[in-house]
Amino acid sequence: SYVLTQPPSVSVAPGQTARITCGENNIGRKSVHWYQKKPGQAPVLVVFDDSDRPSGIPERFSGSNSGNTATLTISRVEAGDEADYYCQFWDLSSDRHAVFGGGTQLTVL
Amino acid sequence: QVQLVESGGDLVKPGGSLRLSCAASGFSVSGHYMSWVRQAPGKGLEWISYSDNSGTKTNYAGSVKGRFTISRDNAKNSLFLQMSSLRAGDTAVYYCAREGIRGRLDVWGQGTTVTVSS
């Protein structure tokens, strides 16, 4: 079974770039989605299909996926970006099931 | 306005049962796969179940398989989760989510809280 590995925490100063990784063998072959989760709020899709953005999500949010690592990049980080971020994909190798990464807490210094 | 609203969360004793509901508006659930995802206190997101458009194909995470049952009523534009043999470890906020193209979970409800405690 798949285990998506994310760093527990990432810290960045306002205006800088945050990069959150999601690792798994050959994840580059999967379609990875990213979610933002703030306390007391529902998760929000911020990047889908590795690198596409839903309408309403700032262009500062981008994604990439190659080899064994998918990456969510947040440029010009703002205080409001402070949240937990989760990567996710669907494992179709046996019974269809979703796999979430363990989550990364983004702290804006 | 596309929206999902969960209900049915409650305080229940270990071994008890509970049925969660998820009412959709602004779109037809019949056109989408749907999932339930939960977040235990201090923990990450955990996918627990999905249903295809008709409810014919479903699957569950190992942690709930055999205890939880997902179902839907497309005529009532709703999704359900029947939970039985509840354990303390099932304590969480439960979210329903709509699947878009290629499985992205593009619409989420605000969640309903399930607490399993004696």
PDB file of N, CA and C in Angstrom, chain B residues 26-71:
ATOM      1  N   GLY B  26     -27.411  22.661  -5.095  1.00  0.00           N
ATOM      2  CA  GLY B  26     -26.681  23.326  -6.163  1.00  0.00           C
ATOM      3  C   GLY B  26     -26.091  22.391  -7.195  1.00  0.00           C
ATOM      4  N   PHE B  27     -26.207  21.095  -6.971  1.00  0.00           N
ATOM      5  CA  PHE B  27     -25.752  20.095  -7.942  1.00  0.00           C
ATOM      6  C   PHE B  27     -26.442  18.772  -7.605  1.00  0.00           C
ATOM      7  N   SER B  28     -26.374  17.827  -8.533  1.00  0.00           N
ATOM      8  CA  SER B  28     -26.978  16.517  -8.321  1.00  0.00           C
ATOM      9  C   SER B  28     -25.921  15.502  -7.937  1.00  0.00           C
ATOM     10  N   VAL B  29     -26.125  14.849  -6.799  1.00  0.00           N
ATOM     11  CA  VAL B  29     -25.152  13.841  -6.377  1.00  0.00           C
ATOM     12  C   VAL B  29     -25.110  12.679  -7.368  1.00  0.00           C
ATOM     13  N   SER B  30     -26.173  12.498  -8.133  1.00  0.00           N
ATOM     14  CA  SER B  30     -26.217  11.392  -9.083  1.00  0.00           C
ATOM     15  C   SER B  30     -25.146  11.525 -10.159  1.00  0.00           C
ATOM     16  N   GLY B  31     -24.603  12.707 -10.312  1.00  0.00           N
ATOM     17  CA  GLY B  31     -23.565  12.923 -11.312  1.00  0.00           C
ATOM     18  C   GLY B  31     -22.161  12.805 -10.784  1.00  0.00           C
ATOM     19  N   HIS B  32     -22.038  12.399  -9.522  1.00  0.00           N
ATOM     20  CA  HIS B  32     -20.718  12.406  -8.891  1.00  0.00           C
ATOM     21  C   HIS B  32     -20.490  11.208  -7.990  1.00  0.00           C
ATOM     22  N   TYR B  33     -19.233  10.752  -7.973  1.00  0.00           N
ATOM     23  CA  TYR B  33     -18.793   9.909  -6.876  1.00  0.00           C
ATOM     24  C   TYR B  33     -18.744  10.803  -5.633  1.00  0.00           C
ATOM     25  N   MET B  34     -18.946  10.202  -4.472  1.00  0.00           N
ATOM     26  CA  MET B  34     -18.921  10.928  -3.206  1.00  0.00           C
ATOM     27  C   MET B  34     -18.090  10.160  -2.186  1.00  0.00           C
ATOM     28  N   SER B  35     -17.484  10.905  -1.281  1.00  0.00           N
ATOM     29  CA  SER B  35     -16.643  10.287  -0.246  1.00  0.00           C
ATOM     30  C   SER B  35     -16.954  10.825   1.135  1.00  0.00           C
ATOM     31  N   TRP B  36     -16.594  10.043   2.130  1.00  0.00           N
ATOM     32  CA  TRP B  36     -16.543  10.499   3.512  1.00  0.00           C
ATOM     33  C   TRP B  36     -15.078  10.519   3.953  1.00  0.00           C
ATOM     34  N   VAL B  37     -14.714  11.593   4.620  1.00  0.00           N
ATOM     35  CA  VAL B  37     -13.356  11.797   5.140  1.00  0.00           C
ATOM     36  C   VAL B  37     -13.498  12.260   6.583  1.00  0.00           C
ATOM     37  N   ARG B  38     -12.617  11.824   7.457  1.00  0.00           N
ATOM     38  CA  ARG B  38     -12.710  12.263   8.843  1.00  0.00           C
ATOM     39  C   ARG B  38     -11.378  12.810   9.330  1.00  0.00           C
ATOM     40  N   GLN B  39     -11.457  13.583  10.403  1.00  0.00           N
ATOM     41  CA  GLN B  39     -10.269  14.105  11.060  1.00  0.00           C
ATOM     42  C   GLN B  39     -10.442  13.950  12.563  1.00  0.00           C
ATOM     43  N   ALA B  40      -9.673  13.066  13.132  1.00  0.00           N
ATOM     44  CA  ALA B  40      -9.677  12.884  14.587  1.00  0.00           C
ATOM     45  C   ALA B  40      -8.951  14.061  15.245  1.00  0.00           C
ATOM     46  N   PRO B  41      -9.230  14.331  16.500  1.00  0.00           N
ATOM     47  CA  PRO B  41      -8.585  15.456  17.192  1.00  0.00           C
ATOM     48  C   PRO B  41      -7.070  15.363  17.127  1.00  0.00           C
ATOM     49  N   GLY B  42      -6.436  16.424  16.633  1.00  0.00           N
ATOM     50  CA  GLY B  42      -4.990  16.468  16.563  1.00  0.00           C
ATOM     51  C   GLY B  42      -4.361  15.600  15.490  1.00  0.00           C
ATOM     52  N   LYS B  43      -5.191  15.006  14.645  1.00  0.00           N
ATOM     53  CA  LYS B  43      -4.697  14.105  13.603  1.00  0.00           C
ATOM     54  C   LYS B  43      -4.948  14.675  12.214  1.00  0.00           C
ATOM     55  N   GLY B  44      -4.490  13.960  11.206  1.00  0.00           N
ATOM     56  CA  GLY B  44      -4.658  14.397   9.836  1.00  0.00           C
ATOM     57  C   GLY B  44      -5.956  13.908   9.221  1.00  0.00           C
ATOM     58  N   LEU B  45      -6.126  14.231   7.945  1.00  0.00           N
ATOM     59  CA  LEU B  45      -7.308  13.779   7.216  1.00  0.00           C
ATOM     60  C   LEU B  45      -7.183  12.290   6.913  1.00  0.00           C
ATOM     61  N   GLU B  46      -8.285  11.583   7.086  1.00  0.00           N
ATOM     62  CA  GLU B  46      -8.335  10.149   6.814  1.00  0.00           C
ATOM     63  C   GLU B  46      -9.544   9.852   5.924  1.00  0.00           C
ATOM     64  N   TRP B  47      -9.311   9.370   4.719  1.00  0.00           N
ATOM     65  CA  TRP B  47     -10.409   8.925   3.869  1.00  0.00           C
ATOM     66  C   TRP B  47     -10.996   7.655   4.452  1.00  0.00           C
ATOM     67  N   ILE B  48     -12.337   7.546   4.467  1.00  0.00           N
ATOM     68  CA  ILE B  48     -12.919   6.343   5.036  1.00  0.00           C
ATOM     69  C   ILE B  48     -13.839   5.586   4.077  1.00  0.00           C
ATOM     70  N   SER B  49     -14.428   6.258   3.079  1.00  0.00           N
ATOM     71  CA  SER B  49     -15.316   5.519   2.195  1.00  0.00           C
ATOM     72  C   SER B  49     -15.667   6.338   0.969  1.00  0.00           C
ATOM     73  N   TYR B  50     -15.981   5.614  -0.138  1.00  0.00           N
ATOM     74  CA  TYR B  50     -16.511   6.297  -1.314  1.00  0.00           C
ATOM     75  C   TYR B  50     -17.678   5.491  -1.877  1.00  0.00           C
ATOM     76  N   SER B  51     -18.510   6.185  -2.640  1.00  0.00           N
ATOM     77  CA  SER B  51     -19.610   5.564  -3.370  1.00  0.00           C
ATOM     78  C   SER B  51     -19.592   6.063  -4.810  1.00  0.00           C
ATOM     79  N   ASP B  52     -19.789   5.171  -5.759  1.00  0.00           N
ATOM     80  CA  ASP B  52     -19.917   5.630  -7.139  1.00  0.00           C
ATOM     81  C   ASP B  52     -21.275   6.293  -7.325  1.00  0.00           C
ATOM     82  N   ASN B  53     -21.561   6.714  -8.558  1.00  0.00           N
ATOM     83  CA  ASN B  53     -22.767   7.509  -8.811  1.00  0.00           C
ATOM     84  C   ASN B  53     -24.053   6.840  -8.348  1.00  0.00           C
ATOM     85  N   SER B  54     -24.128   5.544  -8.554  1.00  0.00           N
ATOM     86  CA  SER B  54     -25.371   4.829  -8.257  1.00  0.00           C
ATOM     87  C   SER B  54     -25.376   4.171  -6.895  1.00  0.00           C
ATOM     88  N   GLY B  55     -24.219   4.109  -6.263  1.00  0.00           N
ATOM     89  CA  GLY B  55     -24.096   3.392  -5.003  1.00  0.00           C
ATOM     90  C   GLY B  55     -23.765   1.922  -5.189  1.00  0.00           C
ATOM     91  N   THR B  56     -23.584   1.508  -6.441  1.00  0.00           N
ATOM     92  CA  THR B  56     -23.279   0.110  -6.727  1.00  0.00           C
ATOM     93  C   THR B  56     -21.870  -0.269  -6.297  1.00  0.00           C
ATOM     94  N   LYS B  57     -20.920   0.619  -6.541  1.00  0.00           N
ATOM     95  CA  LYS B  57     -19.531   0.383  -6.158  1.00  0.00           C
ATOM     96  C   LYS B  57     -19.185   1.251  -4.962  1.00  0.00           C
ATOM     97  N   THR B  58     -18.679   0.586  -3.944  1.00  0.00           N
ATOM     98  CA  THR B  58     -18.259   1.293  -2.739  1.00  0.00           C
ATOM     99  C   THR B  58     -16.961   0.673  -2.238  1.00  0.00           C
ATOM    100  N   ASN B  59     -16.267   1.391  -1.376  1.00  0.00           N
ATOM    101  CA  ASN B  59     -15.111   0.816  -0.707  1.00  0.00           C
ATOM    102  C   ASN B  59     -14.871   1.559   0.590  1.00  0.00           C
ATOM    103  N   TYR B  60     -14.081   0.951   1.455  1.00  0.00           N
ATOM    104  CA  TYR B  60     -13.871   1.481   2.789  1.00  0.00           C
ATOM    105  C   TYR B  60     -12.410   1.372   3.190  1.00  0.00           C
ATOM    106  N   ALA B  61     -12.000   2.276   4.065  1.00  0.00           N
ATOM    107  CA  ALA B  61     -10.693   2.134   4.680  1.00  0.00           C
ATOM    108  C   ALA B  61     -10.713   0.920   5.604  1.00  0.00           C
ATOM    109  N   GLY B  62      -9.559   0.314   5.779  1.00  0.00           N
ATOM    110  CA  GLY B  62      -9.484  -0.862   6.620  1.00  0.00           C
ATOM    111  C   GLY B  62      -9.953  -0.617   8.043  1.00  0.00           C
ATOM    112  N   SER B  63      -9.770   0.614   8.515  1.00  0.00           N
ATOM    113  CA  SER B  63     -10.123   0.945   9.900  1.00  0.00           C
ATOM    114  C   SER B  63     -11.628   0.906  10.164  1.00  0.00           C
ATOM    115  N   VAL B  64     -12.440   0.951   9.105  1.00  0.00           N
ATOM    116  CA  VAL B  64     -13.893   0.985   9.297  1.00  0.00           C
ATOM    117  C   VAL B  64     -14.612  -0.133   8.550  1.00  0.00           C
ATOM    118  N   LYS B  65     -13.876  -0.884   7.741  1.00  0.00           N
ATOM    119  CA  LYS B  65     -14.511  -1.916   6.924  1.00  0.00           C
ATOM    120  C   LYS B  65     -15.226  -2.928   7.813  1.00  0.00           C
ATOM    121  N   GLY B  66     -16.434  -3.249   7.432  1.00  0.00           N
ATOM    122  CA  GLY B  66     -17.245  -4.183   8.208  1.00  0.00           C
ATOM    123  C   GLY B  66     -18.061  -3.524   9.305  1.00  0.00           C
ATOM    124  N   ARG B  67     -17.771  -2.264   9.605  1.00  0.00           N
ATOM    125  CA  ARG B  67     -18.520  -1.542  10.652  1.00  0.00           C
ATOM    126  C   ARG B  67     -19.319  -0.368  10.081  1.00  0.00           C
ATOM    127  N   PHE B  68     -18.812   0.236   9.023  1.00  0.00           N
ATOM    128  CA  PHE B  68     -19.466   1.403   8.421  1.00  0.00           C
ATOM    129  C   PHE B  68     -20.047   1.018   7.063  1.00  0.00           C
ATOM    130  N   THR B  69     -21.159   1.655   6.712  1.00  0.00           N
ATOM    131  CA  THR B  69     -21.782   1.424   5.409  1.00  0.00           C
ATOM    132  C   THR B  69     -22.163   2.759   4.782  1.00  0.00           C
ATOM    133  N   ILE B  70     -21.670   2.981   3.575  1.00  0.00           N
ATOM    134  CA  ILE B  70     -22.014   4.186   2.833  1.00  0.00           C
ATOM    135  C   ILE B  70     -23.205   3.887   1.931  1.00  0.00           C
ATOM    136  N   SER B  71     -24.092   4.853   1.799  1.00  0.00           N
ATOM    137  CA  SER B  71     -25.234   4.695   0.910  1.00  0.00           C
ATOM    138  C   SER B  71     -25.639   6.072   0.403  1.00  0.00           C
TER     139      SER B  71
END
